Amino acid sequence: MRAVVRQAVRDLRTAPPPPPAVPSADPTVAALRRVVDELAASTHVIGELMLEVAPAYLSDTDAADVLALLCEEIGEPLEHGLAARRYAISGDRRALHGTVL
């Protein structure tokens, strides 16, 4: 049952947005976009891990108490872990601004 619910929640969440349909003509800008897209995708995976430990129904304050040890163990600042968690919940990259991106 738990696996079914987990899959249903995962299906409902917004996945990271796809790259732009028309890549930039400037190779430097295109390369930078790829790096940012890869960073966002890996952060989304970390956010899903954070959600396994601190489910979405917890506030950031309550989640911080639970995630502090995990973030310390993986060498990630707590603010980055919380931002990744918010990004996994919303799928909105703005959740990463000022922390990860």
Coordinates of N, CA, C and O in Angstrom, one line a residue, residues 18-96:
P18 N 11.1 20.7 -18.8 CA 12.0 20.3 -19.8 C 12.9 21.5 -20.3 O 12.5 22.7 -20.1
P19 N 14.0 21.2 -21.0 CA 14.8 22.3 -21.5 C 14.0 23.1 -22.6 O 13.1 22.6 -23.1
P20 N 14.4 24.3 -22.8 CA 13.7 25.1 -23.8 C 13.7 24.4 -25.2 O 14.7 23.7 -25.6
A21 N 12.6 24.6 -25.9 CA 12.5 24.0 -27.2 C 13.5 24.4 -28.2 O 14.0 23.7 -29.1
V22 N 13.8 25.7 -28.2 CA 14.8 26.3 -29.1 C 16.1 26.6 -28.3 O 16.1 27.5 -27.5
P23 N 17.2 25.8 -28.5 CA 18.4 26.1 -27.8 C 19.0 27.4 -28.3 O 18.8 27.8 -29.4
S24 N 19.8 28.0 -27.4 CA 20.4 29.3 -27.7 C 21.5 29.1 -28.8 O 22.1 28.0 -28.9
A25 N 21.6 30.1 -29.7 CA 22.6 30.0 -30.7 C 24.0 30.2 -30.2 O 25.0 29.7 -30.8
D26 N 24.1 30.9 -29.0 CA 25.4 31.1 -28.4 C 25.8 29.8 -27.6 O 25.1 29.4 -26.7
P27 N 26.9 29.1 -28.0 CA 27.3 27.9 -27.4 C 27.5 28.0 -25.9 O 27.3 27.1 -25.1
T28 N 28.0 29.1 -25.5 CA 28.3 29.4 -24.0 C 27.0 29.4 -23.2 O 26.9 28.7 -22.2
V29 N 26.0 30.1 -23.7 CA 24.7 30.1 -23.1 C 24.0 28.8 -23.1 O 23.5 28.3 -22.1
A30 N 24.1 28.0 -24.2 CA 23.6 26.7 -24.3 C 24.2 25.8 -23.3 O 23.5 25.0 -22.6
A31 N 25.5 25.8 -23.2 CA 26.3 25.0 -22.2 C 25.9 25.3 -20.8 O 25.7 24.4 -19.9
L32 N 25.7 26.6 -20.5 CA 25.4 27.0 -19.1 C 23.9 26.6 -18.8 O 23.7 26.1 -17.7
R33 N 23.0 26.6 -19.8 CA 21.7 26.1 -19.5 C 21.7 24.7 -19.2 O 20.9 24.2 -18.4
R34 N 22.5 23.9 -19.9 CA 22.6 22.4 -19.7 C 23.1 22.2 -18.3 O 22.6 21.3 -17.6
V35 N 24.1 23.0 -17.8 CA 24.6 22.8 -16.5 C 23.5 23.1 -15.4 O 23.3 22.4 -14.5
V36 N 22.8 24.2 -15.6 CA 21.7 24.6 -14.7 C 20.6 23.5 -14.7 O 20.1 23.1 -13.7
D37 N 20.3 23.0 -15.9 CA 19.3 21.9 -16.0 C 19.7 20.7 -15.2 O 18.9 20.0 -14.5
E38 N 21.0 20.3 -15.4 CA 21.5 19.1 -14.7 C 21.5 19.3 -13.2 O 21.2 18.4 -12.4
L39 N 21.9 20.5 -12.8 CA 21.9 20.9 -11.3 C 20.5 20.8 -10.8 O 20.2 20.2 -9.7
A40 N 19.5 21.3 -11.5 CA 18.1 21.3 -11.1 C 17.6 19.9 -11.0 O 16.9 19.5 -10.1
A41 N 18.0 19.0 -12.0 CA 17.5 17.6 -12.0 C 18.1 16.9 -10.8 O 17.4 16.1 -10.1
S42 N 19.4 17.1 -10.5 CA 20.0 16.4 -9.4 C 19.4 16.9 -8.0 O 19.2 16.2 -7.1
T43 N 19.1 18.2 -8.0 CA 18.5 18.8 -6.8 C 17.1 18.2 -6.6 O 16.7 18.0 -5.4
H44 N 16.4 18.0 -7.7 CA 15.0 17.4 -7.5 C 15.1 16.0 -6.9 O 14.3 15.6 -6.1
V45 N 16.1 15.2 -7.3 CA 16.3 13.9 -6.7 C 16.7 14.0 -5.2 O 16.1 13.3 -4.4
I46 N 17.5 15.0 -4.9 CA 17.8 15.2 -3.5 C 16.6 15.6 -2.7 O 16.3 15.2 -1.6
G47 N 15.8 16.4 -3.3 CA 14.5 16.9 -2.7 C 13.6 15.7 -2.5 O 12.9 15.7 -1.4
E48 N 13.5 14.8 -3.4 CA 12.7 13.6 -3.2 C 13.2 12.8 -2.0 O 12.4 12.2 -1.2
L49 N 14.5 12.7 -1.8 CA 15.1 12.0 -0.7 C 14.7 12.8 0.6 O 14.3 12.1 1.6
M50 N 14.8 14.1 0.6 CA 14.4 14.9 1.7 C 12.9 14.6 2.1 O 12.5 14.6 3.3
L51 N 12.1 14.5 1.1 CA 10.7 14.2 1.3 C 10.4 12.8 1.9 O 9.5 12.6 2.6
E52 N 11.3 11.9 1.6 CA 11.2 10.5 2.2 C 11.4 10.6 3.7 O 10.8 9.9 4.5
V53 N 12.3 11.5 4.1 CA 12.6 11.7 5.5 C 11.7 12.7 6.2 O 11.2 12.4 7.4
A54 N 11.3 13.8 5.6 CA 10.5 14.8 6.1 C 9.3 15.0 5.1 O 9.5 15.8 4.2
P55 N 8.2 14.3 5.2 CA 7.1 14.4 4.3 C 6.6 15.8 4.1 O 6.8 16.7 4.9
A56 N 5.9 16.1 3.0 CA 5.4 17.4 2.6 C 4.5 18.0 3.6 O 4.4 19.2 3.7
Y57 N 3.8 17.2 4.5 CA 2.9 17.8 5.4 C 3.6 18.5 6.6 O 3.0 19.3 7.3
L58 N 4.9 18.3 6.7 CA 5.7 19.0 7.7 C 6.0 20.4 7.3 O 6.4 20.6 6.1
S59 N 6.0 21.4 8.2 CA 6.4 22.7 7.9 C 7.9 22.7 7.7 O 8.6 21.8 8.1
D60 N 8.5 23.8 7.2 CA 9.9 23.9 7.0 C 10.6 23.9 8.4 O 11.7 23.3 8.6
T61 N 10.0 24.4 9.4 CA 10.5 24.4 10.8 C 10.6 23.0 11.3 O 11.6 22.6 11.8
D62 N 9.5 22.3 11.2 CA 9.5 20.9 11.7 C 10.4 20.0 10.8 O 11.1 19.1 11.3
A63 N 10.5 20.3 9.5 CA 11.3 19.5 8.6 C 12.8 19.8 8.9 O 13.6 18.8 8.8
A64 N 13.1 21.0 9.3 CA 14.5 21.3 9.6 C 15.0 20.5 10.8 O 16.2 20.0 10.8
D65 N 14.2 20.3 11.8 CA 14.6 19.4 12.9 C 14.9 18.0 12.5 O 15.8 17.4 13.0
V66 N 14.1 17.5 11.6 CA 14.3 16.1 11.1 C 15.4 16.0 10.1 O 16.2 15.0 10.1
L67 N 15.6 17.0 9.3 CA 16.6 16.9 8.2 C 18.0 17.4 8.6 O 19.0 17.2 7.8
A68 N 18.2 18.0 9.7 CA 19.5 18.5 10.1 C 20.5 17.5 10.1 O 21.6 17.7 9.6
L69 N 20.3 16.3 10.7 CA 21.2 15.2 10.7 C 21.5 14.7 9.3 O 22.7 14.4 9.0
L70 N 20.5 14.5 8.5 CA 20.7 14.0 7.2 C 21.6 14.9 6.4 O 22.5 14.5 5.7
C71 N 21.3 16.2 6.4 CA 22.1 17.2 5.7 C 23.5 17.2 6.1 O 24.4 17.3 5.3
E72 N 23.7 17.1 7.4 CA 25.1 17.0 8.0 C 25.8 15.8 7.4 O 27.0 15.9 7.1
E73 N 25.1 14.6 7.4 CA 25.7 13.4 6.9 C 26.1 13.4 5.5 O 27.1 12.9 5.1
I74 N 25.3 14.1 4.6 CA 25.6 14.1 3.2 C 26.4 15.4 2.8 O 26.8 15.6 1.7
G75 N 26.7 16.2 3.8 CA 27.5 17.4 3.5 C 26.8 18.5 2.8 O 27.4 19.3 2.1
E76 N 25.5 18.6 3.0 CA 24.7 19.6 2.4 C 24.2 20.6 3.4 O 23.8 20.2 4.5
P77 N 24.3 21.9 3.2 CA 23.8 22.9 4.1 C 22.3 22.6 4.3 O 21.6 22.3 3.3
L78 N 21.8 22.8 5.5 CA 20.4 22.6 5.8 C 19.5 23.5 4.9 O 18.4 23.0 4.4
E79 N 19.8 24.7 4.6 CA 19.0 25.6 3.7 C 18.9 25.0 2.3 O 17.9 25.1 1.7
H80 N 20.0 24.4 1.8 CA 19.9 23.7 0.5 C 19.0 22.5 0.5 O 18.2 22.3 -0.4
G81 N 19.1 21.8 1.6 CA 18.2 20.6 1.7 C 16.7 21.0 1.8 O 15.9 20.4 1.2
L82 N 16.4 22.1 2.5 CA 15.0 22.5 2.6 C 14.6 23.1 1.3 O 13.4 22.9 0.9
A83 N 15.5 23.8 0.6 CA 15.1 24.3 -0.8 C 14.9 23.2 -1.7 O 13.9 23.2 -2.5
A84 N 15.7 22.1 -1.7 CA 15.5 21.0 -2.6 C 14.2 20.3 -2.3 O 13.5 19.9 -3.2
R85 N 13.8 20.2 -1.0 CA 12.5 19.7 -0.6 C 11.4 20.5 -1.1 O 10.4 19.9 -1.7
R86 N 11.5 21.8 -1.0 CA 10.4 22.7 -1.6 C 10.3 22.5 -3.1 O 9.2 22.5 -3.7
Y87 N 11.5 22.4 -3.7 CA 11.5 22.2 -5.2 C 10.8 20.9 -5.6 O 10.1 20.8 -6.6
A88 N 11.1 19.8 -4.8 CA 10.5 18.5 -5.1 C 9.0 18.6 -4.9 O 8.2 17.9 -5.6
I89 N 8.5 19.4 -4.0 CA 7.1 19.5 -3.7 C 6.4 20.3 -4.8 O 5.4 19.9 -5.4
S90 N 7.0 21.4 -5.2 CA 6.4 22.3 -6.2 C 6.8 22.1 -7.6 O 6.0 22.4 -8.5
G91 N 8.0 21.7 -7.8 CA 8.5 21.6 -9.2 C 8.9 23.0 -9.8 O 9.2 23.2 -10.9
D92 N 8.9 24.0 -8.9 CA 9.2 25.4 -9.3 C 10.6 25.7 -9.0 O 11.0 25.7 -7.8
R93 N 11.4 26.0 -10.0 CA 12.8 26.3 -9.7 C 13.0 27.6 -8.9 O 14.1 27.8 -8.3
R94 N 12.0 28.4 -8.8 CA 12.2 29.6 -7.9 C 12.5 29.2 -6.5 O 13.0 30.0 -5.7
A95 N 12.1 28.0 -6.1 CA 12.4 27.5 -4.7 C 13.9 27.3 -4.5 O 14.3 27.3 -3.3
L96 N 14.7 27.3 -5.5 CA 16.1 27.1 -5.4 C 16.9 28.4 -5.5 O 18.1 28.4 -5.2

